[in-house]
Amino acid sequence: MDATQEFLTTSHRMGRGARARDACALLAARCVRWMLRSVARRGGSALPGLVADWVSPRLLPRTLASFPRGVVVVTGSSGKSTTTRMLTSVLREHGMTVFTNPSTANMRRGIISAIVDRSRLPSGFSEEIAVLELDEPAAARLAADIEFRLVVVTNVMSDQLDRFHAPDIVAGHIGTACAGAAEIVANGDDGMVQDALARVVGSVRWFGAASTVRPSTSLGFGFARDAEVSSWVRNPATVVVSTTGTTAVLNCHGDRISIRLPARGVHYAADAAAALEAARALLGGGFSLTAVIAAFDVMEPVFGRGEVVTLGGEDVELVLVQNIASFQLNIDQLDSRSEQLLVAVGSDVADPSWLWSVNLSTLPPVSVVSGSRAHDVALRMAYEGIDVDEVDADLQRAIRGFLARPRPANGHKTIVFTADPMRRVRRMLGLAEGATR
Amino acid sequence: MTRPVIEITVVFPHLMDLHGDSANARVLKARAGWEGIDVRIVDRSDAADFGGSPPDIVVIGSSAEADLANAADHVRIFGPRIRDWHAAGCQILAVGTGMDLLSNSVELAPGRVEPGLGIFSGHALVLPAWASGALSARTGNPSTKLGGFENHARGYVLGLDERPLGRVRRGVGNGDGHEGVERTGAMGTHLHGPVLSNNPDLADGLLTRALRRRHGEDFTACSAATHSADALARHIRQVHF
């Protein structure tokens, strides 16, 4: 590393400073990535991104500042991935070229890894705009380095309390992330989001859902605090009017539009409303409802959300759950076709207490619980009176056993998992990201 | 013969249920149900709810820090009623800021100490750093340990007439090597969420005392459902804490 450092110092003195340093960072990171892939046979490591950041800490802000139409950040407790994908699709359908990050890489090093993977030397990116999914602290930190063109705020939930301690701390991050943004698109039904944005400089546009379509469970959408009066009531906005299956009707500034959602559920309709409002802000007069409808028509089912894959000739539904609200909304969406269920909760859930805030009364009998938190899930279910056939913390064995069970007479098997077991199961079954029927 | 009935009250679930703490009432109900005892769970949030007959067990959970002032107001207004219930023999389980607000005094913000409800005789004081993560503690019984998660800003200085629930093995707890507090008829802990499902001994202690007072009989946990749930809890305590 001494030679690298010496070279970096030299190139700095030679005046090519920043650019050379960034190029070195990308080169070093790509070397590490190549070594990991060819020698250690490991993909998807955070190490290349860490190396790039170490060699050139300004690589990230400098690269992001080079997008001519700026950087859009999607942040909030839940719905980030879906909203990012929807917004990206809608913008592309309008002919815009968009750089975006993979949904699981939503912290600083994940963005840098995406840059390492995708930027071309020496010119950087050819895309016009970046749409980045960022977790709340990462968005707040990055806001110090660059000015966002637009921030989309999905919601604030009592989520990952082991990391954030309290929802108001999350709201604080969101306030910081939005402080210098030119424009903000925010959830008008979320009380904490309203408060977090009370003092921002940029103009705020709203999205939301009519009270008639909100989830009927006691959790509602699962916001840490519902708004007393939704902000979209007195402001032009995009609002979910109704949902039936995978069809949603939205009111976009007075225009009614019917779109096909990439998965069942009113929370996806809310994500779509956020994406529409953001696209409208970014495209101005070029915004076309026809293009929006076309974008949603061809959208791939959401990664790990109601996605159906074929394994050994049989259909298996994969459902990713990440927090109270997504667990609740997803199990409420399970229909009678989910006859056999495997639930896997892994070490990504540091504190499984939140499992007790989810209402499981509608859950069908469970065939297998697995993952390193299998016993926590089983205990939760025992107190709910839900029958569990088998508790096996060994994910590989549990999945194999589950798939080997006789096919259900009606419907199909369903696997509900958190992010860590999801990644392991996909790797084990050789499923690529977004592999669908 | 009719099944004995006890009532469990969850106070201010709209404000004080940050980590699913009110689930502890459902744990008590299930454990009692497995042994043939009926439990009625009643949520109490406002003046209308605080009339009526006293419950046998009160569960009060933790609020978010942002809601603490509001929660403190609720305890100030309705607390005397809880104190009456306690004086009449009602058992209390207090978690997190619920425990803080039921103390003799509580430091709401650094340097701002205010009187608490006084069901506990000690003091809930702000810790030098936020405590968050796994928490385990040894109890007097060498075969049991308490295990769960903590996420709190305040520690606890025990009153002279109080005992801790255990000695901390991992985590912060009260901040002085102890975790939790026990004083006649009341139990406080920093273990949040499903503390009673992870630590069924605490649950059975509450049920035993409640049943003895109301029906003059002991609570014996011996059903098959109890055994299988407790085996899961034992595994969790061994592996994760």
XYZ file of C-alpha atoms in Angstrom:
678
model
C 0.000 0.000 0.000
C 2.993 2.331 0.504
C 3.530 2.528 -3.247
C -0.104 3.395 -3.812
C 0.012 6.112 -1.180
C 3.201 7.489 -2.657
C 1.699 7.523 -6.129
C -1.399 9.230 -4.847
C 0.623 11.909 -3.102
C 2.681 12.423 -6.255
C -0.303 12.691 -8.530
C -1.830 15.138 -6.081
C 1.277 17.328 -6.252
C 1.199 17.110 -10.013
C -2.131 18.938 -10.021
C -4.205 16.184 -11.544
C -5.153 15.601 -7.897
C -8.788 14.823 -7.535
C -9.388 13.127 -10.853
C -6.323 10.892 -10.556
C -7.181 9.993 -7.020
C -10.708 8.986 -8.059
C -9.323 6.908 -10.924
C -6.932 5.173 -8.512
C -9.774 4.525 -6.114
C -11.835 2.901 -8.863
C -8.868 0.877 -10.091
C -7.933 -0.325 -6.614
C -11.534 -1.244 -5.883
C -11.845 -3.133 -9.146
C -8.649 -5.055 -8.426
C -10.061 -6.065 -5.053
C -13.349 -7.021 -6.660
C -11.562 -9.096 -9.307
C -9.521 -10.859 -6.638
C -12.592 -11.591 -4.551
C -14.455 -12.986 -7.534
C -11.718 -15.032 -9.131
C -9.722 -16.130 -6.101
C -12.157 -16.179 -3.203
C -15.185 -16.810 -5.486
C -17.250 -14.304 -3.597
C -19.450 -11.671 -5.169
C -21.386 -8.825 -3.591
C -18.818 -7.964 -0.936
C -18.657 -4.493 0.586
C -14.853 -4.542 0.440
C -14.353 -2.954 -3.022
C -16.530 -0.015 -1.975
C -14.630 0.378 1.285
C -11.307 0.379 -0.573
C -12.520 3.028 -3.031
C -13.794 5.194 -0.194
C -10.499 4.800 1.670
C -8.397 5.781 -1.325
C -10.610 8.714 -2.301
C -13.231 9.840 0.219
C -14.412 12.545 -2.197
C -15.055 10.044 -4.997
C -18.693 9.674 -3.992
C -19.728 13.350 -3.850
C -17.670 14.211 -6.960
C -19.199 11.388 -8.980
C -22.727 12.208 -7.877
C -22.253 15.901 -8.632
C -21.543 14.981 -12.264
C -25.103 13.919 -13.125
C -26.472 16.781 -15.254
C -30.040 16.500 -13.939
C -28.901 15.935 -10.384
C -29.371 13.331 -7.678
C -32.716 12.099 -6.409
C -32.733 10.343 -3.047
C -35.482 8.015 -1.856
C -35.418 7.546 1.914
C -37.687 6.589 4.823
C -38.422 3.529 6.940
C -40.130 1.347 4.358
C -41.016 1.327 0.679
C -37.641 2.732 -0.424
C -36.762 -0.082 -2.836
C -40.162 -0.241 -4.469
C -40.491 3.518 -4.817
C -36.980 3.763 -6.276
C -37.749 1.075 -8.833
C -41.063 2.648 -9.760
C -39.585 6.122 -10.134
C -36.686 4.767 -12.195
C -39.071 2.899 -14.522
C -41.344 5.907 -14.950
C -38.430 8.234 -15.741
C -36.969 5.735 -18.223
C -40.362 5.400 -19.903
C -40.189 9.166 -20.417
C -36.874 8.660 -22.219
C -34.589 9.729 -19.395
C -31.392 7.777 -18.689
C -31.173 6.843 -15.003
C -28.421 5.497 -12.750
C -29.684 3.653 -9.685
C -28.286 1.432 -6.920
C -29.268 -2.182 -6.179
C -31.970 -2.246 -3.525
C -29.889 -3.989 -0.881
C -27.009 -1.505 -1.178
C -28.587 1.547 0.383
C -25.790 2.802 2.613
C -22.731 4.835 1.695
C -20.525 1.883 0.841
C -23.316 0.322 -1.218
C -23.561 3.418 -3.396
C -19.793 3.443 -3.797
C -19.849 -0.236 -4.782
C -22.482 0.572 -7.394
C -20.222 3.333 -8.705
C -17.252 0.940 -8.765
C -19.346 -1.542 -10.730
C -20.866 0.822 -13.213
C -18.919 3.988 -13.838
C -16.769 4.115 -16.941
C -13.228 5.371 -16.756
C -12.376 8.117 -17.192
C -15.610 9.945 -17.939
C -17.843 8.633 -15.169
C -21.468 8.114 -16.064
C -23.439 8.673 -19.233
C -26.797 8.785 -17.424
C -28.607 12.090 -16.949
C -29.875 11.538 -13.437
C -29.197 9.371 -10.386
C -32.081 7.914 -8.371
C -30.656 6.487 -5.162
C -32.302 4.496 -2.438
C -30.582 5.544 0.801
C -31.226 4.617 4.399
C -31.987 7.598 6.620
C -28.576 8.192 8.274
C -26.781 7.708 4.935
C -29.086 10.245 3.291
C -28.483 12.723 6.123
C -24.688 12.344 5.868
C -24.597 12.610 2.084
C -26.677 15.803 2.256
C -23.634 17.509 3.785
C -21.630 16.766 0.623
C -24.045 17.414 -2.214
C -27.287 19.214 -2.841
C -30.082 16.843 -3.774
C -32.308 17.711 -6.708
C -35.194 15.973 -4.949
C -35.747 13.845 -1.851
C -38.636 11.375 -1.643
C -39.639 10.632 1.970
C -41.718 7.464 2.225
C -42.544 7.329 5.955
C -41.214 7.027 9.531
C -41.931 3.824 11.410
C -40.826 2.392 14.741
C -38.249 0.386 12.847
C -34.758 -0.905 13.641
C -34.908 0.606 17.115
C -31.725 -1.254 18.020
C -29.997 0.994 15.477
C -31.944 4.219 15.690
C -33.194 4.076 19.323
C -36.383 5.976 18.557
C -38.496 7.043 15.590
C -37.851 10.746 16.295
C -34.149 10.120 15.639
C -35.108 8.725 12.230
C -37.251 11.807 11.657
C -34.217 13.937 12.580
C -32.108 12.212 9.903
C -34.848 12.846 7.378
C -35.004 16.525 8.333
C -31.236 16.786 7.801
C -31.410 14.932 4.475
C -34.109 17.329 3.235
C -32.691 20.528 4.699
C -30.824 21.618 1.563
C -32.822 19.774 -1.085
C -34.327 21.790 -3.911
C -37.580 19.872 -3.736
C -39.146 17.238 -1.505
C -41.893 14.709 -2.146
C -43.253 13.461 1.146
C -45.907 11.273 2.690
C -48.710 13.574 3.754
C -50.341 10.935 5.973
C -47.319 10.593 8.237
C -47.257 12.894 11.271
C -43.541 12.547 11.960
C -42.692 13.296 8.332
C -44.843 16.437 8.500
C -42.968 17.582 11.602
C -39.550 16.701 10.171
C -40.238 18.882 7.131
C -41.708 21.852 8.990
C -38.539 23.905 8.621
C -37.006 22.825 5.301
C -36.135 25.392 2.648
C -37.120 23.500 -0.508
C -40.694 23.254 -1.693
C -42.593 20.209 -0.440
C -45.010 18.212 -2.604
C -47.207 15.528 -1.105
C -48.582 12.080 -1.747
C -50.859 9.888 0.339
C -53.776 7.491 0.506
C -57.463 8.212 1.007
C -58.716 7.055 4.414
C -60.972 4.511 2.694
C -58.019 2.508 1.345
C -55.777 2.512 4.423
C -54.999 -0.948 5.804
C -57.779 -2.001 8.141
C -55.514 -3.549 10.798
C -54.833 -1.573 13.957
C -51.378 -0.728 12.658
C -52.708 1.055 9.577
C -49.705 1.747 7.409
C -47.529 1.337 10.511
C -46.332 4.937 10.748
C -44.813 5.932 14.079
C -47.517 8.603 14.193
C -50.371 9.222 11.771
C -50.934 12.797 10.612
C -53.844 14.515 12.317
C -54.767 16.128 9.008
C -53.203 14.732 5.843
C -51.113 17.352 4.057
C -52.570 16.445 0.680
C -56.020 17.579 1.786
C -55.227 21.247 1.145
C -52.441 20.830 -1.444
C -52.360 19.476 -4.976
C -50.911 15.974 -4.709
C -51.006 12.354 -5.826
C -53.379 10.275 -3.736
C -54.383 6.602 -3.824
C -58.140 6.479 -4.325
C -58.758 2.728 -4.493
C -57.032 -0.622 -4.978
C -58.383 -3.925 -6.256
C -55.901 -6.774 -6.479
C -52.956 -5.405 -8.405
C -54.896 -2.481 -9.869
C -54.722 0.922 -8.216
C -56.570 4.114 -9.013
C -54.684 7.296 -8.188
C -55.710 10.920 -8.285
C -52.746 12.829 -9.665
C -53.407 16.573 -9.359
C -57.006 16.066 -10.411
C -56.377 13.455 -13.107
C -57.596 9.944 -12.344
C -55.215 7.256 -13.471
C -55.459 3.479 -13.207
C -52.184 1.550 -13.012
C -51.073 -2.047 -12.605
C -49.051 -2.567 -9.410
C -46.054 -4.936 -9.388
C -47.572 -6.696 -6.363
C -50.829 -6.741 -4.439
C -51.203 -4.312 -1.577
C -52.159 -0.765 -0.759
C -48.602 -0.007 0.429
C -47.393 -0.574 -3.139
C -50.099 1.817 -4.307
C -48.745 4.408 -1.843
C -45.225 3.834 -3.208
C -46.623 4.358 -6.712
C -48.211 7.651 -5.600
C -44.801 8.769 -4.279
C -43.116 7.801 -7.555
C -45.725 9.632 -9.643
C -45.480 12.811 -7.605
C -41.668 12.685 -7.833
C -41.716 12.044 -11.594
C -44.124 14.930 -12.041
C -41.768 17.205 -10.115
C -38.739 16.112 -12.135
C -40.335 16.092 -15.585
C -42.501 19.191 -15.321
C -44.386 19.725 -18.576
C -42.907 16.535 -20.044
C -44.793 14.373 -17.515
C -47.213 12.062 -19.310
C -49.838 9.847 -17.678
C -49.752 7.576 -20.735
C -46.054 6.959 -20.176
C -46.736 6.301 -16.473
C -49.346 3.662 -17.296
C -46.981 2.049 -19.815
C -44.133 1.986 -17.276
C -46.272 0.242 -14.652
C -47.648 -2.233 -17.212
C -44.222 -3.683 -17.921
C -42.785 -3.399 -14.417
C -41.236 -6.614 -13.093
C -42.802 -8.030 -9.938
C -41.043 -6.510 -6.942
C -37.945 -8.381 -5.800
C -38.947 -10.805 -3.064
C -42.439 -9.396 -2.716
C -45.167 -11.681 -3.902
C -42.679 -13.006 -6.433
C -43.466 -16.499 -7.716
C -40.587 -18.759 -8.783
C -40.668 -22.281 -10.167
C -38.584 -24.751 -8.169
C -38.487 -28.417 -9.104
C -41.554 -27.896 -11.270
C -43.638 -26.332 -8.532
C -44.589 -22.707 -7.879
C -43.193 -21.149 -4.703
C -44.070 -17.614 -3.615
C -41.267 -15.573 -2.047
C -42.165 -12.758 0.344
C -39.571 -10.407 1.836
C -40.433 -8.768 5.169
C -38.197 -6.186 6.781
C -40.065 -4.560 9.627
C -43.348 -4.493 11.509
C -45.276 -2.789 8.764
C -44.018 -4.872 5.870
C -44.494 -8.069 7.885
C -48.047 -7.032 8.699
C -48.962 -5.861 5.224
C -47.448 -8.907 3.570
C -49.083 -11.499 5.781
C -52.385 -9.668 5.410
C -51.883 -10.057 1.651
C -51.259 -13.818 1.850
C -54.282 -15.363 0.280
C -55.771 -18.791 0.565
C -53.303 -20.038 -2.045
C -50.513 -19.871 0.533
C -51.239 -23.280 1.852
C -47.820 -24.229 3.202
C -45.694 -21.610 4.840
C -42.041 -21.347 5.810
C -41.063 -18.319 7.884
C -37.346 -17.523 8.193
C -36.037 -14.683 10.365
C -32.282 -14.244 10.384
C -29.478 -12.458 12.141
C -30.335 -9.258 10.224
C -33.073 -8.891 12.834
C -30.870 -7.886 15.765
C -33.790 -7.475 18.144
C -36.828 -9.595 17.265
C -39.083 -7.800 19.781
C -41.014 -6.202 16.951
C -42.417 -9.592 15.971
C -44.734 -9.045 18.945
C -46.151 -5.860 17.452
C -47.323 -7.719 14.360
C -50.877 -9.029 14.452
C -50.581 -12.686 13.420
C -54.212 -13.632 13.946
C -54.786 -14.152 10.208
C -51.710 -16.314 9.687
C -52.418 -19.837 8.418
C -50.731 -22.826 10.091
C -46.967 -22.720 9.607
C -45.041 -25.711 8.308
C -41.522 -24.620 9.204
C -39.821 -21.732 11.003
C -36.132 -21.222 10.373
C -33.214 -18.802 10.425
C -31.045 -17.872 13.386
C -34.132 -16.322 15.044
C -36.273 -19.416 14.414
C -36.937 -19.978 18.101
C -38.033 -16.372 18.637
C -40.529 -16.765 15.797
C -41.706 -20.123 17.116
C -42.175 -18.675 20.608
C -44.147 -15.746 19.206
C -46.371 -18.180 17.322
C -46.775 -20.461 20.325
C -48.279 -17.561 22.266
C -50.548 -16.716 19.319
C -51.789 -20.309 19.256
C -50.452 -20.884 15.739
C -49.433 -24.462 15.021
C -45.842 -24.873 13.836
C -44.770 -28.264 12.469
C -41.056 -27.840 12.693
C -38.475 -25.454 14.167
C -35.079 -25.672 12.498
C -32.556 -22.859 12.750
C -30.483 -24.458 9.970
C -31.803 -22.615 6.931
C -30.416 -24.924 4.237
C -31.848 -28.041 5.855
C -35.175 -26.338 6.585
C -35.579 -25.097 3.006
C -34.651 -28.472 1.541
C -37.114 -30.236 3.832
C -39.826 -27.698 3.054
C -39.421 -28.026 -0.709
C -39.418 -31.815 -0.397
C -42.793 -31.787 1.346
C -45.687 -33.067 -0.763
C -47.152 -30.413 -2.986
C -50.228 -28.726 -1.519
C -53.492 -29.996 -2.969
C -54.537 -26.423 -3.735
C -52.420 -23.304 -4.077
C -48.698 -23.167 -3.557
C -45.912 -23.078 -0.975
C -44.872 -19.688 0.379
C -41.568 -18.617 1.907
C -41.661 -15.506 4.100
C -38.163 -14.305 4.970
C -36.172 -11.343 6.206
C -33.295 -9.927 4.155
C -30.483 -12.180 5.369
C -32.258 -15.522 4.866
C -33.573 -14.150 1.580
C -30.048 -13.653 0.275
C -28.956 -17.063 1.497
C -31.990 -18.851 0.082
C -31.595 -17.154 -3.300
C -27.934 -18.123 -3.446
C -28.728 -21.666 -2.378
C -31.469 -22.079 -4.989
C -29.495 -20.313 -7.706
C -32.061 -17.540 -8.077
C -30.914 -14.284 -9.591
C -32.244 -10.974 -8.382
C -35.769 -10.536 -9.658
C -35.985 -14.057 -11.132
C -39.627 -14.528 -11.882
C -41.910 -17.002 -13.441
C -66.888 -25.318 38.723
C -66.277 -22.037 36.939
C -62.804 -21.115 35.820
C -61.176 -18.429 37.912
C -60.977 -15.078 36.137
C -58.407 -12.332 36.469
C -58.170 -8.956 34.770
C -55.020 -7.484 33.257
C -54.913 -3.819 32.364
C -52.575 -2.306 29.797
C -52.223 1.403 30.478
C -51.684 3.961 27.717
C -50.981 1.402 24.946
C -51.290 4.232 22.397
C -48.262 5.958 23.955
C -46.314 3.322 25.840
C -45.848 0.282 23.651
C -42.643 1.155 21.844
C -41.232 -2.353 21.457
C -44.462 -4.295 21.693
C -44.331 -4.171 25.501
C -48.093 -4.559 25.801
C -47.647 -8.070 24.364
C -46.689 -9.044 27.920
C -50.391 -8.919 28.791
C -51.074 -11.419 25.998
C -48.281 -13.655 27.282
C -49.890 -13.680 30.739
C -53.297 -14.379 29.218
C -51.977 -17.303 27.165
C -50.049 -18.855 30.066
C -53.076 -18.551 32.336
C -55.312 -19.949 29.600
C -53.077 -22.999 29.185
C -53.719 -23.796 32.852
C -57.469 -23.241 32.642
C -57.614 -19.697 33.999
C -59.503 -17.005 32.100
C -57.908 -13.615 31.661
C -59.619 -10.474 30.488
C -57.303 -7.833 28.989
C -58.497 -4.232 29.277
C -56.720 -1.282 27.648
C -56.977 1.959 29.610
C -56.003 5.227 27.990
C -58.303 7.997 29.173
C -60.562 9.123 32.014
C -63.471 6.954 30.882
C -61.278 3.840 31.102
C -59.917 4.589 34.542
C -63.223 4.157 36.331
C -64.446 0.666 37.062
C -63.076 -2.042 39.285
C -59.341 -2.432 39.907
C -57.483 -4.976 37.780
C -55.328 -7.808 39.129
C -52.259 -6.979 37.059
C -51.172 -3.727 35.377
C -48.771 -3.731 32.432
C -47.163 -0.395 31.558
C -44.714 -0.280 28.644
C -42.122 2.116 27.338
C -42.730 5.306 25.361
C -40.474 6.795 22.721
C -38.323 9.609 24.135
C -40.256 12.056 21.950
C -43.491 11.006 23.645
C -42.062 10.987 27.166
C -43.458 14.378 28.224
C -46.895 13.306 27.042
C -46.536 9.954 28.808
C -45.423 11.755 31.990
C -48.573 13.904 31.815
C -50.707 10.785 31.513
C -49.006 9.233 34.531
C -49.429 12.491 36.478
C -53.171 12.576 35.742
C -54.108 8.896 36.000
C -51.210 7.696 38.173
C -52.978 8.176 41.527
C -55.548 5.644 40.375
C -52.764 3.155 39.568
C -51.291 3.858 43.001
C -54.670 3.040 44.602
C -54.851 -0.240 42.698
C -51.334 -1.097 43.770
C -52.140 -0.306 47.387
C -55.126 -2.637 47.114
C -52.857 -5.498 46.008
C -52.742 -5.190 42.209
C -49.478 -6.477 40.666
C -47.541 -4.146 38.374
C -45.126 -4.835 35.523
C -43.363 -1.679 34.290
C -41.024 -1.652 31.296
C -38.542 1.018 30.179
C -39.875 4.556 30.570
C -42.924 3.011 32.252
C -40.578 1.933 35.052
C -38.920 5.386 35.016
C -42.226 7.220 35.457
C -43.312 4.935 38.289
C -40.104 5.658 40.237
C -39.723 8.026 43.163
C -38.067 10.544 40.850
C -37.257 10.611 37.187
C -34.717 12.707 35.268
C -36.814 13.544 32.221
C -33.991 15.441 30.514
C -30.397 15.826 31.736
C -30.564 17.895 34.922
C -34.369 18.014 34.974
C -35.459 15.709 37.778
C -39.167 15.485 38.513
C -41.174 13.458 40.989
C -42.438 10.136 39.667
C -45.435 8.144 40.793
C -43.495 6.599 43.686
C -44.566 3.002 43.234
C -40.853 2.278 43.147
C -38.729 4.026 45.747
C -35.573 4.497 43.631
C -34.560 7.055 41.059
C -34.441 6.862 37.244
C -31.442 8.967 36.222
C -30.077 9.699 32.754
C -27.201 7.383 31.804
C -23.938 8.782 30.393
C -24.684 6.989 27.115
C -27.763 5.448 25.527
C -28.061 1.733 26.399
C -29.079 -0.457 23.505
C -28.592 -4.129 22.678
C -28.747 -7.516 24.337
C -29.170 -7.567 28.119
C -28.822 -10.595 30.342
C -28.797 -10.910 34.100
C -28.328 -13.633 36.735
C -31.107 -13.977 39.256
C -30.942 -15.357 42.782
C -31.879 -18.754 41.389
C -28.645 -20.131 39.925
C -30.453 -22.099 37.227
C -32.207 -19.120 35.683
C -30.984 -16.103 33.871
C -32.959 -13.228 32.425
C -32.447 -12.415 28.781
C -33.759 -9.891 26.295
C -33.086 -6.491 24.770
C -32.707 -3.022 26.189
C -32.994 0.403 24.526
C -33.145 3.222 27.054
C -31.683 6.556 28.097
C -32.074 6.190 31.875
C -30.578 3.894 34.460
C -31.956 3.210 37.900
C -30.683 3.721 41.419
C -32.431 1.239 43.715
C -34.301 2.500 46.770
C -33.290 1.155 50.194
C -36.292 -1.165 50.387
C -35.872 -2.540 46.855
C -34.205 -5.557 45.289
C -32.936 -5.834 41.725
C -34.269 -8.583 39.456
C -30.724 -9.735 38.805
C -27.049 -8.940 38.330
C -26.068 -7.826 34.832
C -23.898 -10.266 32.882
C -24.133 -8.523 29.538
C -25.506 -5.090 28.677
C -26.184 -2.043 30.847
C -29.421 -2.544 32.792
C -29.707 -0.114 35.707
C -26.161 1.089 34.982
C -24.649 -0.048 38.297
C -24.361 -3.782 37.700
C -27.980 -4.490 38.611
C -30.953 -4.969 36.346
C -34.524 -4.067 37.170
C -36.349 -3.572 40.419
C -38.715 -5.513 42.599
C -40.746 -3.976 45.376
C -43.884 -5.318 47.002
C -46.265 -6.097 44.204
C -44.346 -4.239 41.516
C -41.659 -5.238 39.071
C -39.699 -2.914 36.783
C -37.280 -3.837 34.020
C -35.333 -2.429 31.091
C -35.922 -5.662 29.161
C -38.426 -4.538 26.578
C -40.958 -6.207 24.345
C -41.707 -9.825 25.161
C -39.795 -9.929 28.458
C -42.339 -12.337 29.969
C -42.220 -14.820 27.091
C -38.430 -14.971 27.160
C -38.448 -15.167 30.961
C -41.530 -17.151 31.964
C -40.480 -17.278 35.639
C -41.318 -13.580 35.869
C -44.707 -14.209 34.248
C -45.550 -17.040 36.613
C -44.520 -14.922 39.600
C -47.029 -12.246 38.579
C -49.789 -14.800 37.952
C -49.117 -16.610 41.234
C -49.370 -13.440 43.288
C -52.461 -12.261 41.405
C -54.268 -15.582 41.786
C -53.349 -15.978 45.424
C -54.812 -12.593 46.216
C -57.984 -12.950 44.158
C -58.783 -16.642 44.529
C -56.492 -17.824 47.286
C -54.884 -20.424 45.086
C -51.449 -20.925 43.552
C -50.573 -20.824 39.882
C -48.949 -24.003 38.654
C -47.643 -24.055 35.098
C -47.736 -27.694 34.020
C -49.589 -27.933 30.685
C -47.944 -29.318 27.546
C -48.272 -25.922 25.833
C -46.391 -24.291 28.716
C -43.612 -26.850 28.539
C -43.062 -26.460 24.820
C -43.137 -22.640 24.997
C -40.716 -22.654 27.929
C -38.347 -24.996 26.094
C -38.215 -22.452 23.243
C -37.600 -19.619 25.725
C -34.818 -21.601 27.419
C -33.174 -22.189 24.058
C -33.380 -18.465 23.222
C -31.824 -17.472 26.564
C -29.026 -20.005 26.149
C -28.178 -19.238 22.537
C -28.713 -15.495 22.314
C -27.999 -14.176 25.792
